[in-house]
Amino acid sequence: MIEPTLSHYLLVSGALFSIGLLGVIVRRNLLIIYMSLELMLNSANVALVAMSRFNGNLDGQVMVFFIITVAAAEVAVGLALIVAIYRKRQTTEVEDLATMKL
Amino acid sequence: METILFNIFSVLAVLSALLVVVNPLSRNPVTSAMFLVTTMISISGLFVLLNAYFLAAVQILVYAGAVMVLFLFVIMLLDVQETARRRLRVVSLVMGILSVGALFGVYNSSLESTYELEIGDSLELVEANEIDGFRSEFVGGRGLVNDVEGAVGSTQALGQELFSSVNGFILPFEIVSILLLVAMIGVILLSKKELK
């Protein structure tokens, strides 16, 4: 068996990103869309760490550190927004949130 | 050994990610959240395989711990009863799968042309173990020549990289801490009873 190389890790990362994007496009529940966003952020993290490992440079891992921090803040704000929307509209389906549609 | 672990973790990550998005058995958000936890743990295993030990620990603590607990908390708080299975619009489903599949195809083919993903005789990985860390290079002049000394993401190494005075990341670190403060204040404001 061949050792996993950079391209294998990048393939996994690309697959995870595609699945996340599919979730954002197809699903209608705000919470699931948010989880898919997290999935996409994590796939970027995998790519960065793999690049960092195969180039012998720690900068990628520092970048991932910051991404994780920003993602945590983003999740907190986003979930608070979802709770606020639910309180006003009693729904988390994006189809019911079409006030700004022309 | 590394190959087996890589296979296990990557297959687990991709499978449970699929189950987050398109679960044929249940449309309950809690199920999706649980599978997302599995994905996070598998990704943390991948981090360990990539010598990023600190990030693996942080991944479990922050994602599998804090973020997913927050998600579950909000799901329970909202009490989203399983909506009477709305029909997924077939057109949007098909178009979504097609476009995402096309995107992944383009990504995959560019990856192949760059790194020769085809496992053939054009690519042989030669690893020569050295005392500290190891060096690996592709034979045949293609791909990357790696010299992976000191790329072990232990807590000490990452801390020194982060806070070194020459080319460290002290200013971004401080900015991120302000960002966290702003997020905290924003969340408190947003979740007040009546928005004024």
CSV table of C-alpha atoms in Angstrom, one decimal:
chain,number,residue,atom,x,y,z
A,1,MET,CA,0.0,0.0,0.0
A,2,ILE,CA,1.2,3.5,-0.8
A,3,GLU,CA,1.8,6.0,1.9
A,4,PRO,CA,-0.8,8.8,2.0
A,5,THR,CA,0.7,11.8,0.1
A,6,LEU,CA,-0.3,15.4,-0.1
A,7,SER,CA,-2.7,14.7,-3.0
A,8,HIS,CA,-4.6,12.2,-0.9
A,9,TYR,CA,-5.2,14.6,1.9
A,10,LEU,CA,-6.2,17.3,-0.6
A,11,LEU,CA,-8.7,14.8,-2.2
A,12,VAL,CA,-10.3,14.2,1.2
A,13,SER,CA,-10.4,18.0,1.8
A,14,GLY,CA,-12.1,18.5,-1.6
A,15,ALA,CA,-14.6,15.8,-0.9
A,16,LEU,CA,-15.6,17.3,2.4
A,17,PHE,CA,-15.8,20.8,0.9
A,18,SER,CA,-18.1,19.5,-1.9
A,19,ILE,CA,-20.4,17.8,0.6
A,20,GLY,CA,-20.6,21.0,2.6
A,21,LEU,CA,-21.4,23.0,-0.5
A,22,LEU,CA,-24.1,20.5,-1.4
A,23,GLY,CA,-25.6,20.8,2.0
A,24,VAL,CA,-25.8,24.6,1.7
A,25,ILE,CA,-27.4,24.4,-1.7
A,26,VAL,CA,-29.8,21.5,-1.2
A,27,ARG,CA,-31.0,21.6,2.4
A,28,ARG,CA,-33.7,24.0,3.6
A,29,ASN,CA,-33.1,24.0,7.4
A,30,LEU,CA,-31.1,26.9,8.7
A,31,LEU,CA,-29.4,24.8,11.3
A,32,ILE,CA,-28.3,22.1,8.8
A,33,ILE,CA,-27.0,24.9,6.4
A,34,TYR,CA,-24.9,26.2,9.3
A,35,MET,CA,-23.5,22.7,10.0
A,36,SER,CA,-22.6,22.4,6.3
A,37,LEU,CA,-20.7,25.7,6.6
A,38,GLU,CA,-18.7,24.3,9.5
A,39,LEU,CA,-17.9,21.3,7.3
A,40,MET,CA,-16.5,23.6,4.6
A,41,LEU,CA,-14.4,25.5,7.1
A,42,ASN,CA,-13.0,22.2,8.4
A,43,SER,CA,-12.1,20.9,4.9
A,44,ALA,CA,-10.1,24.1,4.4
A,45,ASN,CA,-8.4,23.3,7.7
A,46,VAL,CA,-7.4,19.8,6.5
A,47,ALA,CA,-6.0,21.3,3.3
A,48,LEU,CA,-4.0,23.9,5.3
A,49,VAL,CA,-2.6,21.4,7.8
A,50,ALA,CA,-1.6,19.0,5.0
A,51,MET,CA,0.2,21.7,3.1
A,52,SER,CA,2.0,22.7,6.3
A,53,ARG,CA,3.1,19.2,6.9
A,54,PHE,CA,4.3,18.5,3.4
A,55,ASN,CA,6.2,21.7,3.1
A,56,GLY,CA,7.9,21.6,6.5
A,57,ASN,CA,6.5,24.9,7.5
A,58,LEU,CA,4.3,25.7,10.6
A,59,ASP,CA,2.6,28.8,9.2
A,60,GLY,CA,-0.3,26.7,7.9
A,61,GLN,CA,-1.0,25.4,11.4
A,62,VAL,CA,-1.0,28.9,12.8
A,63,MET,CA,-3.5,29.8,10.1
A,64,VAL,CA,-5.7,26.9,11.1
A,65,PHE,CA,-5.5,28.1,14.8
A,66,PHE,CA,-6.9,31.5,13.8
A,67,ILE,CA,-9.6,29.9,11.5
A,68,ILE,CA,-10.8,27.8,14.4
A,69,THR,CA,-11.0,30.9,16.6
A,70,VAL,CA,-13.0,32.9,14.0
A,71,ALA,CA,-15.2,29.9,13.3
A,72,ALA,CA,-16.1,29.6,17.0
A,73,ALA,CA,-17.0,33.3,17.1
A,74,GLU,CA,-19.0,32.9,13.9
A,75,VAL,CA,-21.0,30.0,15.3
A,76,ALA,CA,-21.9,31.9,18.4
A,77,VAL,CA,-23.2,34.9,16.5
A,78,GLY,CA,-24.9,32.9,13.8
A,79,LEU,CA,-26.8,30.7,16.3
A,80,ALA,CA,-27.9,33.8,18.2
A,81,LEU,CA,-29.2,35.2,15.0
A,82,ILE,CA,-31.1,31.9,14.3
A,83,VAL,CA,-32.6,32.1,17.8
A,84,ALA,CA,-33.7,35.7,17.2
A,85,ILE,CA,-35.2,34.8,13.8
A,86,TYR,CA,-37.0,31.8,15.4
A,87,ARG,CA,-38.4,34.0,18.1
A,88,LYS,CA,-39.9,36.4,15.5
A,89,ARG,CA,-41.1,33.9,12.9
A,90,GLN,CA,-41.4,30.5,14.6
A,91,THR,CA,-39.5,28.8,11.8
A,92,THR,CA,-36.1,27.8,10.7
A,93,GLU,CA,-36.9,26.9,7.1
A,94,VAL,CA,-35.3,29.2,4.7
A,95,GLU,CA,-38.3,29.1,2.4
A,96,ASP,CA,-40.4,30.9,5.0
A,97,LEU,CA,-37.9,33.7,5.3
A,98,ALA,CA,-38.5,35.4,2.0
A,99,THR,CA,-39.4,38.9,3.2
A,100,MET,CA,-36.6,40.5,1.3
A,101,LYS,CA,-37.4,38.7,-1.9
A,102,LEU,CA,-38.6,40.9,-4.7
B,1,MET,CA,0.0,1.5,9.7
B,2,GLU,CA,-0.3,5.1,8.7
B,3,THR,CA,-2.0,4.1,5.5
B,4,ILE,CA,-4.6,2.0,7.3
B,5,LEU,CA,-5.3,4.8,9.8
B,6,PHE,CA,-5.6,7.4,7.0
B,7,ASN,CA,-8.0,5.2,5.1
B,8,ILE,CA,-10.2,4.6,8.2
B,9,PHE,CA,-10.3,8.3,9.2
B,10,SER,CA,-10.8,9.7,5.7
B,11,VAL,CA,-13.6,7.2,4.8
B,12,LEU,CA,-15.2,7.8,8.2
B,13,ALA,CA,-15.0,11.6,7.8
B,14,VAL,CA,-16.5,11.6,4.3
B,15,LEU,CA,-19.2,9.1,5.1
B,16,SER,CA,-20.4,10.9,8.2
B,17,ALA,CA,-20.3,14.2,6.4
B,18,LEU,CA,-22.6,12.7,3.7
B,19,LEU,CA,-24.9,11.5,6.5
B,20,VAL,CA,-25.0,15.1,7.9
B,21,VAL,CA,-26.2,16.5,4.6
B,22,VAL,CA,-28.3,13.7,3.0
B,23,ASN,CA,-29.5,11.3,5.7
B,24,PRO,CA,-32.0,8.9,4.1
B,25,LEU,CA,-33.4,7.7,7.4
B,26,SER,CA,-33.9,10.8,9.4
B,27,ARG,CA,-34.4,14.5,8.8
B,28,ASN,CA,-33.9,15.3,12.4
B,29,PRO,CA,-31.2,18.0,13.0
B,30,VAL,CA,-30.0,16.2,16.1
B,31,THR,CA,-28.9,13.2,14.0
B,32,SER,CA,-27.0,15.5,11.7
B,33,ALA,CA,-25.3,17.1,14.7
B,34,MET,CA,-24.2,13.7,16.0
B,35,PHE,CA,-22.8,12.8,12.6
B,36,LEU,CA,-21.0,16.1,12.5
B,37,VAL,CA,-19.3,15.2,15.8
B,38,THR,CA,-18.1,12.0,14.1
B,39,THR,CA,-16.7,14.0,11.2
B,40,MET,CA,-14.9,16.4,13.6
B,41,ILE,CA,-13.3,13.5,15.5
B,42,SER,CA,-12.1,11.8,12.2
B,43,ILE,CA,-10.7,15.1,11.0
B,44,SER,CA,-8.8,15.4,14.3
B,45,GLY,CA,-7.4,11.9,13.7
B,46,LEU,CA,-6.2,13.1,10.3
B,47,PHE,CA,-4.5,16.0,12.1
B,48,VAL,CA,-2.7,13.5,14.3
B,49,LEU,CA,-1.5,11.7,11.2
B,50,LEU,CA,-0.2,15.0,9.9
B,51,ASN,CA,1.8,15.6,13.0
B,52,ALA,CA,-0.4,18.5,14.1
B,53,TYR,CA,-0.9,17.3,17.7
B,54,PHE,CA,-1.9,20.6,19.2
B,55,LEU,CA,-4.5,21.3,16.5
B,56,ALA,CA,-5.9,17.8,16.9
B,57,ALA,CA,-6.6,18.5,20.6
B,58,VAL,CA,-8.0,21.9,19.8
B,59,GLN,CA,-10.2,20.4,17.2
B,60,ILE,CA,-11.8,18.0,19.7
B,61,LEU,CA,-12.0,20.6,22.4
B,62,VAL,CA,-13.5,23.4,20.4
B,63,TYR,CA,-15.5,21.7,17.7
B,64,ALA,CA,-16.6,18.4,19.1
B,65,GLY,CA,-16.9,20.0,22.5
B,66,ALA,CA,-18.0,23.7,22.5
B,67,VAL,CA,-19.4,24.2,19.0
B,68,MET,CA,-21.4,21.1,18.9
B,69,VAL,CA,-22.8,21.5,22.4
B,70,LEU,CA,-23.9,25.0,21.3
B,71,PHE,CA,-25.5,23.5,18.2
B,72,LEU,CA,-27.4,20.8,20.2
B,73,PHE,CA,-28.3,23.4,22.8
B,74,VAL,CA,-29.9,25.6,20.2
B,75,ILE,CA,-31.7,22.7,18.5
B,76,MET,CA,-33.2,21.6,21.8
B,77,LEU,CA,-34.1,25.2,22.7
B,78,LEU,CA,-35.9,25.8,19.4
B,79,ASP,CA,-37.7,22.5,19.8
B,80,VAL,CA,-37.8,22.1,16.0
B,81,GLN,CA,-40.5,19.4,15.6
B,82,GLU,CA,-39.8,17.2,12.6
B,83,THR,CA,-41.5,19.1,9.9
B,84,ALA,CA,-43.9,17.0,7.9
B,85,ARG,CA,-41.4,16.0,5.2
B,86,ARG,CA,-41.5,18.8,2.8
B,87,ARG,CA,-40.9,17.6,-0.7
B,88,LEU,CA,-37.4,18.5,-1.8
B,89,ARG,CA,-37.7,20.3,-5.0
B,90,VAL,CA,-36.3,17.8,-7.5
B,91,VAL,CA,-35.0,20.4,-9.8
B,92,SER,CA,-32.9,22.1,-7.2
B,93,LEU,CA,-31.7,18.8,-5.8
B,94,VAL,CA,-30.5,17.6,-9.2
B,95,MET,CA,-29.0,21.0,-10.1
B,96,GLY,CA,-27.2,21.1,-6.8
B,97,ILE,CA,-25.7,17.6,-7.2
B,98,LEU,CA,-24.7,18.3,-10.8
B,99,SER,CA,-23.0,21.6,-10.0
B,100,VAL,CA,-21.2,20.4,-6.9
B,101,GLY,CA,-20.2,17.2,-8.8
B,102,ALA,CA,-18.8,19.3,-11.6
B,103,LEU,CA,-16.9,21.5,-9.2
B,104,PHE,CA,-15.4,18.4,-7.5
B,105,GLY,CA,-14.5,16.9,-10.9
B,106,VAL,CA,-12.6,20.1,-11.9
B,107,TYR,CA,-10.8,20.1,-8.5
B,108,ASN,CA,-9.9,16.5,-8.8
B,109,SER,CA,-8.6,16.7,-12.3
B,110,SER,CA,-6.5,19.7,-11.5
B,111,LEU,CA,-5.1,17.8,-8.5
B,112,GLU,CA,-4.3,14.9,-10.7
B,113,SER,CA,-2.5,17.0,-13.3
B,114,THR,CA,-0.5,18.8,-10.6
B,115,TYR,CA,0.5,15.9,-8.3
B,116,GLU,CA,0.1,12.8,-10.5
B,117,LEU,CA,-2.6,11.3,-8.2
B,118,GLU,CA,-2.6,8.2,-10.5
B,119,ILE,CA,-0.7,5.6,-8.5
B,120,GLY,CA,1.4,4.2,-11.2
B,121,ASP,CA,5.1,3.7,-11.8
B,122,SER,CA,5.5,7.4,-12.6
B,123,LEU,CA,5.3,8.1,-8.9
B,124,GLU,CA,7.2,6.3,-6.3
B,125,LEU,CA,7.5,7.5,-2.8
B,126,VAL,CA,10.8,7.1,-1.3
B,127,GLU,CA,11.2,7.7,2.4
B,128,ALA,CA,14.5,7.9,4.1
B,129,ASN,CA,14.1,8.1,7.8
B,130,GLU,CA,16.3,10.5,9.5
B,131,ILE,CA,17.0,10.9,13.2
B,132,ASP,CA,14.5,13.6,13.9
B,133,GLY,CA,11.5,13.7,11.7
B,134,PHE,CA,11.8,12.4,8.2
B,135,ARG,CA,12.3,13.4,4.7
B,136,SER,CA,10.3,12.2,1.8
B,137,GLU,CA,10.6,13.0,-1.9
B,138,PHE,CA,9.1,11.9,-5.1
B,139,VAL,CA,11.3,10.1,-7.5
B,140,GLY,CA,11.0,11.1,-11.1
B,141,GLY,CA,11.2,14.9,-10.7
B,142,ARG,CA,7.5,15.3,-10.2
B,143,GLY,CA,5.6,16.5,-7.2
B,144,LEU,CA,7.0,18.1,-4.1
B,145,VAL,CA,10.3,17.5,-2.6
B,146,ASN,CA,9.6,17.5,1.1
B,147,ASP,CA,12.0,18.2,3.8
B,148,VAL,CA,9.9,17.8,6.9
B,149,GLU,CA,12.1,18.7,9.7
B,150,GLY,CA,10.6,20.7,12.5
B,151,ALA,CA,7.1,20.6,11.0
B,152,VAL,CA,5.8,18.7,14.0
B,153,GLY,CA,3.0,20.8,15.4
B,154,SER,CA,3.6,20.2,19.1
B,155,THR,CA,2.3,22.8,21.5
B,156,GLN,CA,5.7,24.2,22.1
B,157,ALA,CA,6.6,24.5,18.4
B,158,LEU,CA,3.3,26.1,17.6
B,159,GLY,CA,3.6,28.5,20.5
B,160,GLN,CA,7.0,29.6,19.5
B,161,GLU,CA,5.9,30.1,15.9
B,162,LEU,CA,2.9,32.1,17.2
B,163,PHE,CA,4.7,34.4,19.6
B,164,SER,CA,8.1,34.7,18.2
B,165,SER,CA,9.1,38.3,18.1
B,166,VAL,CA,10.7,38.3,14.7
B,167,ASN,CA,8.0,37.0,12.4
B,168,GLY,CA,5.4,35.9,14.9
B,169,PHE,CA,1.6,36.5,14.9
B,170,ILE,CA,1.2,38.7,17.9
B,171,LEU,CA,-0.9,41.4,16.2
B,172,PRO,CA,-3.3,38.9,14.6
B,173,PHE,CA,-3.6,37.2,17.9
B,174,GLU,CA,-4.6,40.4,19.6
B,175,ILE,CA,-7.0,41.2,16.8
B,176,VAL,CA,-8.6,37.8,17.2
B,177,SER,CA,-9.1,38.4,20.9
B,178,ILE,CA,-10.9,41.6,20.1
B,179,LEU,CA,-13.0,39.7,17.6
B,180,LEU,CA,-14.0,37.3,20.3
B,181,LEU,CA,-15.0,40.1,22.6
B,182,VAL,CA,-17.1,41.7,19.9
B,183,ALA,CA,-18.8,38.4,19.1
B,184,MET,CA,-19.6,38.0,22.8
B,185,ILE,CA,-21.2,41.4,23.1
B,186,GLY,CA,-23.0,40.9,19.8
B,187,VAL,CA,-24.5,37.6,21.0
B,188,ILE,CA,-25.6,39.2,24.3
B,189,LEU,CA,-27.3,42.0,22.4
B,190,LEU,CA,-29.0,39.7,19.8
B,191,SER,CA,-30.4,37.4,22.4
B,192,LYS,CA,-32.0,40.1,24.5
B,193,LYS,CA,-35.7,39.7,24.9
B,194,GLU,CA,-36.8,42.7,22.8
B,195,LEU,CA,-34.5,44.3,20.2
B,196,LYS,CA,-34.7,48.0,20.2
